[in-house]
């Protein structure tokens, strides 16, 4: 089975399914989204769509506004998965800045209650927000094997990554997916993943093809095929994995088996 381990909801659904079919993708793990870049017809349209994301990354929204937005996003995710249960699974978002009790309540109601198979995406815009992730780690550790997906490309810096790595060390049983493999800091992330058994590498938006090739060579059983659609094209990312994999067996692991195993071991798998 080919599983794209990271896509965002696209509008309309037919467009997303078409891209999956053209790429031979059986299932995709869906994440919520604020912008819809697939609707943009040029640079100016894209800038307007991305303004919502930039506002979130800048921390301009209040906690209450973020909670309301995420509740709406979760409803969209649930609806899409219910419409196409054979094609999609979901990871549910959790707001930054919640107390431990608020986090526990959110996880129980919005993640466990909706049958999501993971938590995320988290897009920390500051080191302070990365530190706030520890509350999520603490809450999710009560549920065996539920993975957390964290954006680790820009604006996350190497010092920010080091904070995240230390949190991972404190919660070694929590599976953590390093989204986009650390961006320009991909070598540091690969080295860290070799030390931590529950760290996984998302291969979307890789800084360079050599990063993807090196990750697959070093950790073939913990690399996850991902397109980050609509930001990336699923067909091209599948081709890249197949091209740099040393053999078809490794390609099969990366293209689906690793993610399947990760979700099977989850509390909600």
PDB file of C-alpha atoms in Angstrom:
ATOM      1  CA  UNK A   1       0.000   0.000   0.000  1.00  0.00           C
ATOM      2  CA  UNK A   2       1.257   3.468  -0.902  1.00  0.00           C
ATOM      3  CA  UNK A   3       0.552   5.992   1.866  1.00  0.00           C
ATOM      4  CA  UNK A   4       1.245   9.688   1.536  1.00  0.00           C
ATOM      5  CA  UNK A   5       1.899  10.476   5.178  1.00  0.00           C
ATOM      6  CA  UNK A   6       1.203  14.201   4.969  1.00  0.00           C
ATOM      7  CA  UNK A   7      -1.355  16.060   2.888  1.00  0.00           C
ATOM      8  CA  UNK A   8      -3.598  19.011   3.664  1.00  0.00           C
ATOM      9  CA  UNK A   9      -7.274  19.239   2.776  1.00  0.00           C
ATOM     10  CA  UNK A  10      -7.584  20.438  -0.804  1.00  0.00           C
ATOM     11  CA  UNK A  11     -10.593  22.054  -2.452  1.00  0.00           C
ATOM     12  CA  UNK A  12     -12.358  20.441  -4.211  1.00  0.00           C
ATOM     13  CA  UNK A  13     -11.967  16.871  -2.993  1.00  0.00           C
ATOM     14  CA  UNK A  14     -11.974  15.605  -6.586  1.00  0.00           C
ATOM     15  CA  UNK A  15      -8.715  17.470  -7.236  1.00  0.00           C
ATOM     16  CA  UNK A  16      -7.025  15.773  -4.283  1.00  0.00           C
ATOM     17  CA  UNK A  17      -8.287  12.328  -5.275  1.00  0.00           C
ATOM     18  CA  UNK A  18      -7.180  12.894  -8.863  1.00  0.00           C
ATOM     19  CA  UNK A  19      -3.631  13.713  -7.762  1.00  0.00           C
ATOM     20  CA  UNK A  20      -3.574  10.638  -5.547  1.00  0.00           C
ATOM     21  CA  UNK A  21      -4.833   8.387  -8.334  1.00  0.00           C
ATOM     22  CA  UNK A  22      -2.314   9.793 -10.819  1.00  0.00           C
ATOM     23  CA  UNK A  23       0.451   9.065  -8.304  1.00  0.00           C
ATOM     24  CA  UNK A  24      -0.734   5.561  -7.399  1.00  0.00           C
ATOM     25  CA  UNK A  25      -1.401   6.599  -3.789  1.00  0.00           C
ATOM     26  CA  UNK A  26      -3.847   4.367  -1.945  1.00  0.00           C
ATOM     27  CA  UNK A  27      -4.269   6.471   1.195  1.00  0.00           C
ATOM     28  CA  UNK A  28      -3.248   9.865   2.504  1.00  0.00           C
ATOM     29  CA  UNK A  29      -2.974  11.150   6.045  1.00  0.00           C
ATOM     30  CA  UNK A  30      -4.851  14.450   6.088  1.00  0.00           C
ATOM     31  CA  UNK A  31      -3.985  17.535   8.103  1.00  0.00           C
ATOM     32  CA  UNK A  32      -5.935  20.723   8.624  1.00  0.00           C
ATOM     33  CA  UNK A  33      -5.025  23.878   6.735  1.00  0.00           C
ATOM     34  CA  UNK A  34      -5.496  27.622   7.007  1.00  0.00           C
ATOM     35  CA  UNK A  35      -4.526  28.678   3.466  1.00  0.00           C
ATOM     36  CA  UNK A  36      -5.567  26.936   0.270  1.00  0.00           C
ATOM     37  CA  UNK A  37      -2.705  27.553  -2.179  1.00  0.00           C
ATOM     38  CA  UNK A  38      -4.298  25.187  -4.696  1.00  0.00           C
ATOM     39  CA  UNK A  39      -6.850  27.947  -5.376  1.00  0.00           C
ATOM     40  CA  UNK A  40      -4.183  30.523  -6.298  1.00  0.00           C
ATOM     41  CA  UNK A  41      -3.804  31.408  -9.966  1.00  0.00           C
ATOM     42  CA  UNK A  42      -0.666  33.494  -9.555  1.00  0.00           C
ATOM     43  CA  UNK A  43       1.744  35.068  -7.100  1.00  0.00           C
ATOM     44  CA  UNK A  44      -0.641  37.720  -5.832  1.00  0.00           C
ATOM     45  CA  UNK A  45      -3.354  35.138  -5.145  1.00  0.00           C
ATOM     46  CA  UNK A  46      -0.821  32.946  -3.369  1.00  0.00           C
ATOM     47  CA  UNK A  47       0.346  35.830  -1.186  1.00  0.00           C
ATOM     48  CA  UNK A  48      -3.243  36.430  -0.090  1.00  0.00           C
ATOM     49  CA  UNK A  49      -3.758  32.764   0.755  1.00  0.00           C
ATOM     50  CA  UNK A  50      -0.487  32.547   2.688  1.00  0.00           C
ATOM     51  CA  UNK A  51      -1.254  35.652   4.738  1.00  0.00           C
ATOM     52  CA  UNK A  52      -3.424  33.541   7.051  1.00  0.00           C
ATOM     53  CA  UNK A  53      -0.556  31.143   7.710  1.00  0.00           C
ATOM     54  CA  UNK A  54       1.926  33.978   8.258  1.00  0.00           C
ATOM     55  CA  UNK A  55      -0.379  35.495  10.860  1.00  0.00           C
ATOM     56  CA  UNK A  56      -0.512  32.198  12.728  1.00  0.00           C
ATOM     57  CA  UNK A  57       3.279  31.748  12.622  1.00  0.00           C
ATOM     58  CA  UNK A  58       3.760  35.281  13.911  1.00  0.00           C
ATOM     59  CA  UNK A  59       1.620  34.456  16.936  1.00  0.00           C
ATOM     60  CA  UNK A  60      -0.787  37.276  16.103  1.00  0.00           C
ATOM     61  CA  UNK A  61      -3.932  35.294  16.894  1.00  0.00           C
ATOM     62  CA  UNK A  62      -5.283  34.931  20.413  1.00  0.00           C
ATOM     63  CA  UNK A  63      -5.545  31.539  22.090  1.00  0.00           C
ATOM     64  CA  UNK A  64      -9.323  31.739  21.813  1.00  0.00           C
ATOM     65  CA  UNK A  65      -9.140  32.581  18.095  1.00  0.00           C
ATOM     66  CA  UNK A  66      -6.804  29.652  17.490  1.00  0.00           C
ATOM     67  CA  UNK A  67      -9.100  27.280  19.377  1.00  0.00           C
ATOM     68  CA  UNK A  68     -12.098  28.404  17.334  1.00  0.00           C
ATOM     69  CA  UNK A  69     -10.178  28.081  14.066  1.00  0.00           C
ATOM     70  CA  UNK A  70      -8.968  24.589  14.942  1.00  0.00           C
ATOM     71  CA  UNK A  71     -12.436  23.431  15.888  1.00  0.00           C
ATOM     72  CA  UNK A  72     -13.621  24.487  12.426  1.00  0.00           C
ATOM     73  CA  UNK A  73     -10.626  22.762  10.822  1.00  0.00           C
ATOM     74  CA  UNK A  74     -11.317  19.583  12.757  1.00  0.00           C
ATOM     75  CA  UNK A  75     -14.923  19.567  11.568  1.00  0.00           C
ATOM     76  CA  UNK A  76     -13.669  19.826   7.962  1.00  0.00           C
ATOM     77  CA  UNK A  77     -11.228  16.968   8.530  1.00  0.00           C
ATOM     78  CA  UNK A  78     -13.867  14.724  10.061  1.00  0.00           C
ATOM     79  CA  UNK A  79     -16.265  15.419   7.206  1.00  0.00           C
ATOM     80  CA  UNK A  80     -13.682  14.653   4.498  1.00  0.00           C
ATOM     81  CA  UNK A  81     -12.606  11.414   6.178  1.00  0.00           C
ATOM     82  CA  UNK A  82     -16.222  10.308   6.582  1.00  0.00           C
ATOM     83  CA  UNK A  83     -16.847  10.960   2.881  1.00  0.00           C
ATOM     84  CA  UNK A  84     -13.814   8.887   1.809  1.00  0.00           C
ATOM     85  CA  UNK A  85     -12.950   6.520   4.673  1.00  0.00           C
ATOM     86  CA  UNK A  86     -10.932   4.208   2.426  1.00  0.00           C
ATOM     87  CA  UNK A  87      -8.697   7.009   1.160  1.00  0.00           C
ATOM     88  CA  UNK A  88      -8.005   9.244   4.169  1.00  0.00           C
ATOM     89  CA  UNK A  89      -6.928   9.137   7.796  1.00  0.00           C
ATOM     90  CA  UNK A  90      -6.393  12.210   9.919  1.00  0.00           C
ATOM     91  CA  UNK A  91      -4.081  13.966  12.340  1.00  0.00           C
ATOM     92  CA  UNK A  92      -5.839  16.525  14.539  1.00  0.00           C
ATOM     93  CA  UNK A  93      -4.454  19.926  15.580  1.00  0.00           C
ATOM     94  CA  UNK A  94      -3.954  21.124  19.152  1.00  0.00           C
ATOM     95  CA  UNK A  95      -3.578  24.834  20.023  1.00  0.00           C
ATOM     96  CA  UNK A  96      -0.396  26.221  21.529  1.00  0.00           C
ATOM     97  CA  UNK A  97      -0.522  27.713  24.992  1.00  0.00           C
ATOM     98  CA  UNK A  98      -3.084  25.459  26.681  1.00  0.00           C
ATOM     99  CA  UNK A  99      -2.677  24.395  30.290  1.00  0.00           C
ATOM    100  CA  UNK A 100      -2.073  20.744  31.072  1.00  0.00           C
ATOM    101  CA  UNK A 101      -5.736  20.256  31.986  1.00  0.00           C
ATOM    102  CA  UNK A 102      -6.916  22.108  28.874  1.00  0.00           C
ATOM    103  CA  UNK A 103      -4.591  19.977  26.751  1.00  0.00           C
ATOM    104  CA  UNK A 104      -5.897  16.758  28.306  1.00  0.00           C
ATOM    105  CA  UNK A 105      -9.480  17.855  27.701  1.00  0.00           C
ATOM    106  CA  UNK A 106      -8.721  18.846  24.094  1.00  0.00           C
ATOM    107  CA  UNK A 107      -7.002  15.542  23.359  1.00  0.00           C
ATOM    108  CA  UNK A 108      -9.874  13.552  24.825  1.00  0.00           C
ATOM    109  CA  UNK A 109     -12.598  15.497  23.016  1.00  0.00           C
ATOM    110  CA  UNK A 110     -11.051  16.447  19.685  1.00  0.00           C
ATOM    111  CA  UNK A 111      -8.341  13.842  19.010  1.00  0.00           C
ATOM    112  CA  UNK A 112      -9.439  10.637  20.715  1.00  0.00           C
ATOM    113  CA  UNK A 113     -13.119  11.481  20.312  1.00  0.00           C
ATOM    114  CA  UNK A 114     -12.789  11.898  16.551  1.00  0.00           C
ATOM    115  CA  UNK A 115     -10.613   8.830  16.044  1.00  0.00           C
ATOM    116  CA  UNK A 116      -7.619  10.712  14.662  1.00  0.00           C
ATOM    117  CA  UNK A 117      -4.487   8.604  14.376  1.00  0.00           C
ATOM    118  CA  UNK A 118      -2.055  11.349  15.371  1.00  0.00           C
ATOM    119  CA  UNK A 119      -1.574  14.908  16.578  1.00  0.00           C
ATOM    120  CA  UNK A 120      -0.422  17.837  14.471  1.00  0.00           C
ATOM    121  CA  UNK A 121       0.628  19.611  12.453  1.00  0.00           C
ATOM    122  CA  UNK A 122       2.381  21.965  14.846  1.00  0.00           C
ATOM    123  CA  UNK A 123       3.991  24.973  13.166  1.00  0.00           C
ATOM    124  CA  UNK A 124       5.992  26.741  15.887  1.00  0.00           C
ATOM    125  CA  UNK A 125       6.966  30.265  14.921  1.00  0.00           C
ATOM    126  CA  UNK A 126       9.112  30.913  18.000  1.00  0.00           C
ATOM    127  CA  UNK A 127      11.277  29.034  20.464  1.00  0.00           C
ATOM    128  CA  UNK A 128       8.686  29.827  23.135  1.00  0.00           C
ATOM    129  CA  UNK A 129       6.076  27.901  21.145  1.00  0.00           C
ATOM    130  CA  UNK A 130       8.464  24.960  20.806  1.00  0.00           C
ATOM    131  CA  UNK A 131       8.771  24.872  24.599  1.00  0.00           C
ATOM    132  CA  UNK A 132       4.973  24.873  24.849  1.00  0.00           C
ATOM    133  CA  UNK A 133       4.980  21.547  23.011  1.00  0.00           C
ATOM    134  CA  UNK A 134       6.084  19.809  26.201  1.00  0.00           C
ATOM    135  CA  UNK A 135       2.528  20.104  27.513  1.00  0.00           C
ATOM    136  CA  UNK A 136       1.324  18.210  24.433  1.00  0.00           C
ATOM    137  CA  UNK A 137       4.011  15.551  24.900  1.00  0.00           C
ATOM    138  CA  UNK A 138       2.936  15.164  28.501  1.00  0.00           C
ATOM    139  CA  UNK A 139      -0.720  14.786  27.557  1.00  0.00           C
ATOM    140  CA  UNK A 140      -0.246  12.453  24.601  1.00  0.00           C
ATOM    141  CA  UNK A 141       2.075  10.146  26.562  1.00  0.00           C
ATOM    142  CA  UNK A 142      -1.032   8.823  28.333  1.00  0.00           C
ATOM    143  CA  UNK A 143      -2.036   7.167  25.038  1.00  0.00           C
ATOM    144  CA  UNK A 144       0.297   4.505  23.722  1.00  0.00           C
ATOM    145  CA  UNK A 145       2.010   5.198  20.427  1.00  0.00           C
ATOM    146  CA  UNK A 146       0.097   8.241  19.116  1.00  0.00           C
ATOM    147  CA  UNK A 147       2.560  10.208  16.946  1.00  0.00           C
ATOM    148  CA  UNK A 148       3.131  13.963  16.987  1.00  0.00           C
ATOM    149  CA  UNK A 149       3.890  15.770  13.692  1.00  0.00           C
ATOM    150  CA  UNK A 150       5.991  18.940  14.024  1.00  0.00           C
ATOM    151  CA  UNK A 151       7.044  21.350  11.272  1.00  0.00           C
ATOM    152  CA  UNK A 152      10.850  21.674  11.558  1.00  0.00           C
ATOM    153  CA  UNK A 153      11.750  23.750   8.496  1.00  0.00           C
ATOM    154  CA  UNK A 154      11.916  27.577   8.548  1.00  0.00           C
ATOM    155  CA  UNK A 155      11.028  29.508  10.690  1.00  0.00           C
ATOM    156  CA  UNK A 156      12.307  26.811  13.081  1.00  0.00           C
ATOM    157  CA  UNK A 157      16.014  27.391  13.695  1.00  0.00           C
ATOM    158  CA  UNK A 158      18.766  25.054  14.883  1.00  0.00           C
ATOM    159  CA  UNK A 159      18.447  26.342  18.484  1.00  0.00           C
ATOM    160  CA  UNK A 160      14.715  25.675  18.220  1.00  0.00           C
ATOM    161  CA  UNK A 161      15.390  22.165  16.959  1.00  0.00           C
ATOM    162  CA  UNK A 162      17.716  21.564  19.878  1.00  0.00           C
ATOM    163  CA  UNK A 163      14.918  22.518  22.283  1.00  0.00           C
ATOM    164  CA  UNK A 164      12.624  20.061  20.514  1.00  0.00           C
ATOM    165  CA  UNK A 165      15.268  17.344  20.636  1.00  0.00           C
ATOM    166  CA  UNK A 166      15.609  17.773  24.382  1.00  0.00           C
ATOM    167  CA  UNK A 167      11.833  17.406  24.797  1.00  0.00           C
ATOM    168  CA  UNK A 168      11.992  14.208  22.726  1.00  0.00           C
ATOM    169  CA  UNK A 169      14.688  12.868  25.033  1.00  0.00           C
ATOM    170  CA  UNK A 170      12.433  13.502  28.034  1.00  0.00           C
ATOM    171  CA  UNK A 171       9.573  11.581  26.390  1.00  0.00           C
ATOM    172  CA  UNK A 172      11.397   8.762  24.565  1.00  0.00           C
ATOM    173  CA  UNK A 173       8.270   6.625  24.091  1.00  0.00           C
ATOM    174  CA  UNK A 174       6.321   9.306  22.187  1.00  0.00           C
ATOM    175  CA  UNK A 175       6.675   8.881  18.401  1.00  0.00           C
ATOM    176  CA  UNK A 176       7.678  12.214  16.857  1.00  0.00           C
ATOM    177  CA  UNK A 177       7.677  13.001  13.140  1.00  0.00           C
ATOM    178  CA  UNK A 178      10.139  15.726  12.211  1.00  0.00           C
ATOM    179  CA  UNK A 179       8.263  17.434   9.395  1.00  0.00           C
ATOM    180  CA  UNK A 180      10.450  18.364   6.411  1.00  0.00           C
ATOM    181  CA  UNK A 181      13.411  16.748   8.164  1.00  0.00           C
ATOM    182  CA  UNK A 182      14.749  19.956   9.684  1.00  0.00           C
ATOM    183  CA  UNK A 183      15.105  21.866   6.424  1.00  0.00           C
ATOM    184  CA  UNK A 184      18.656  23.188   6.118  1.00  0.00           C
ATOM    185  CA  UNK A 185      19.483  21.382   9.375  1.00  0.00           C
ATOM    186  CA  UNK A 186      18.719  17.967   7.913  1.00  0.00           C
ATOM    187  CA  UNK A 187      22.090  16.442   8.836  1.00  0.00           C
ATOM    188  CA  UNK A 188      21.623  17.304  12.504  1.00  0.00           C
ATOM    189  CA  UNK A 189      18.117  15.845  12.416  1.00  0.00           C
ATOM    190  CA  UNK A 190      19.273  12.583  10.806  1.00  0.00           C
ATOM    191  CA  UNK A 191      22.000  12.225  13.429  1.00  0.00           C
ATOM    192  CA  UNK A 192      19.470  12.820  16.200  1.00  0.00           C
ATOM    193  CA  UNK A 193      17.025  10.314  14.731  1.00  0.00           C
ATOM    194  CA  UNK A 194      19.750   7.665  14.765  1.00  0.00           C
ATOM    195  CA  UNK A 195      19.957   8.157  18.536  1.00  0.00           C
ATOM    196  CA  UNK A 196      16.195   8.198  19.228  1.00  0.00           C
ATOM    197  CA  UNK A 197      14.185   5.126  18.217  1.00  0.00           C
ATOM    198  CA  UNK A 198      10.830   6.941  18.138  1.00  0.00           C
ATOM    199  CA  UNK A 199      11.886   9.793  15.836  1.00  0.00           C
ATOM    200  CA  UNK A 200      10.645   9.599  12.241  1.00  0.00           C
ATOM    201  CA  UNK A 201      11.652  11.650   9.211  1.00  0.00           C
ATOM    202  CA  UNK A 202       9.055  13.251   6.968  1.00  0.00           C
ATOM    203  CA  UNK A 203      10.566  13.572   3.483  1.00  0.00           C
ATOM    204  CA  UNK A 204       8.420  16.378   2.074  1.00  0.00           C
ATOM    205  CA  UNK A 205       9.951  19.763   1.205  1.00  0.00           C
ATOM    206  CA  UNK A 206      13.436  18.264   1.557  1.00  0.00           C
ATOM    207  CA  UNK A 207      16.187  20.870   1.315  1.00  0.00           C
ATOM    208  CA  UNK A 208      17.901  18.867  -1.465  1.00  0.00           C
ATOM    209  CA  UNK A 209      17.609  15.423  -3.011  1.00  0.00           C
ATOM    210  CA  UNK A 210      20.830  14.413  -1.259  1.00  0.00           C
ATOM    211  CA  UNK A 211      19.014  14.935   2.052  1.00  0.00           C
ATOM    212  CA  UNK A 212      16.315  12.458   1.024  1.00  0.00           C
ATOM    213  CA  UNK A 213      18.886   9.987  -0.265  1.00  0.00           C
ATOM    214  CA  UNK A 214      20.967  10.179   2.921  1.00  0.00           C
ATOM    215  CA  UNK A 215      17.957   9.823   5.210  1.00  0.00           C
ATOM    216  CA  UNK A 216      16.728   6.721   3.379  1.00  0.00           C
ATOM    217  CA  UNK A 217      20.230   5.216   3.429  1.00  0.00           C
ATOM    218  CA  UNK A 218      20.718   5.833   7.146  1.00  0.00           C
ATOM    219  CA  UNK A 219      17.191   5.130   8.447  1.00  0.00           C
ATOM    220  CA  UNK A 220      15.163   3.209   5.848  1.00  0.00           C
ATOM    221  CA  UNK A 221      12.654   1.989   8.454  1.00  0.00           C
ATOM    222  CA  UNK A 222      11.874   5.454   9.824  1.00  0.00           C
ATOM    223  CA  UNK A 223      11.547   7.558   6.677  1.00  0.00           C
ATOM    224  CA  UNK A 224       8.031   8.516   5.603  1.00  0.00           C
ATOM    225  CA  UNK A 225       6.977   9.348   2.057  1.00  0.00           C
ATOM    226  CA  UNK A 226       5.113  12.630   2.095  1.00  0.00           C
ATOM    227  CA  UNK A 227       4.144  15.299  -0.408  1.00  0.00           C
ATOM    228  CA  UNK A 228       2.704  18.023   1.841  1.00  0.00           C
ATOM    229  CA  UNK A 229       0.142  18.537  -0.932  1.00  0.00           C
ATOM    230  CA  UNK A 230      -0.918  21.055  -2.141  1.00  0.00           C
ATOM    231  CA  UNK A 231       2.512  22.564  -1.392  1.00  0.00           C
ATOM    232  CA  UNK A 232       4.195  19.613  -3.101  1.00  0.00           C
ATOM    233  CA  UNK A 233       3.209  17.324  -5.942  1.00  0.00           C
ATOM    234  CA  UNK A 234       2.628  13.714  -4.798  1.00  0.00           C
ATOM    235  CA  UNK A 235       3.756  12.265  -8.141  1.00  0.00           C
ATOM    236  CA  UNK A 236       7.140  14.007  -8.004  1.00  0.00           C
ATOM    237  CA  UNK A 237       7.816  13.065  -4.381  1.00  0.00           C
ATOM    238  CA  UNK A 238       7.024   9.425  -5.082  1.00  0.00           C
ATOM    239  CA  UNK A 239       9.420   9.496  -8.044  1.00  0.00           C
ATOM    240  CA  UNK A 240      12.144  10.976  -5.850  1.00  0.00           C
ATOM    241  CA  UNK A 241      11.789   8.228  -3.239  1.00  0.00           C
ATOM    242  CA  UNK A 242      11.906   5.517  -5.887  1.00  0.00           C
ATOM    243  CA  UNK A 243      14.887   7.130  -7.626  1.00  0.00           C
ATOM    244  CA  UNK A 244      17.116   7.482  -4.545  1.00  0.00           C
ATOM    245  CA  UNK A 245      16.129   4.232  -2.801  1.00  0.00           C
ATOM    246  CA  UNK A 246      18.801   1.527  -3.103  1.00  0.00           C
ATOM    247  CA  UNK A 247      16.277  -1.198  -3.993  1.00  0.00           C
ATOM    248  CA  UNK A 248      12.513  -1.782  -4.372  1.00  0.00           C
ATOM    249  CA  UNK A 249      12.225  -3.285  -0.880  1.00  0.00           C
ATOM    250  CA  UNK A 250      13.494  -0.105   0.753  1.00  0.00           C
ATOM    251  CA  UNK A 251      11.281   2.014  -1.494  1.00  0.00           C
ATOM    252  CA  UNK A 252       8.265  -0.024  -0.377  1.00  0.00           C
ATOM    253  CA  UNK A 253       9.136   0.634   3.273  1.00  0.00           C
ATOM    254  CA  UNK A 254       9.377   4.387   2.738  1.00  0.00           C
ATOM    255  CA  UNK A 255       6.362   4.649   0.442  1.00  0.00           C
ATOM    256  CA  UNK A 256       3.929   3.083   2.844  1.00  0.00           C
ATOM    257  CA  UNK A 257       5.013   0.222   5.066  1.00  0.00           C
ATOM    258  CA  UNK A 258       6.739   2.440   7.629  1.00  0.00           C
ATOM    259  CA  UNK A 259       3.689   4.655   8.053  1.00  0.00           C
ATOM    260  CA  UNK A 260       1.395   1.641   8.163  1.00  0.00           C
ATOM    261  CA  UNK A 261       3.507   0.129  10.959  1.00  0.00           C
ATOM    262  CA  UNK A 262       3.574   3.418  12.864  1.00  0.00           C
ATOM    263  CA  UNK A 263      -0.213   3.756  12.749  1.00  0.00           C
ATOM    264  CA  UNK A 264      -0.768   0.089  13.619  1.00  0.00           C
ATOM    265  CA  UNK A 265       1.195   0.606  16.823  1.00  0.00           C
ATOM    266  CA  UNK A 266      -0.834   3.674  17.738  1.00  0.00           C
ATOM    267  CA  UNK A 267      -3.554   3.671  20.397  1.00  0.00           C
ATOM    268  CA  UNK A 268      -5.947   4.611  17.599  1.00  0.00           C
ATOM    269  CA  UNK A 269      -4.370   2.614  14.781  1.00  0.00           C
TER     270      UNK A 269
END
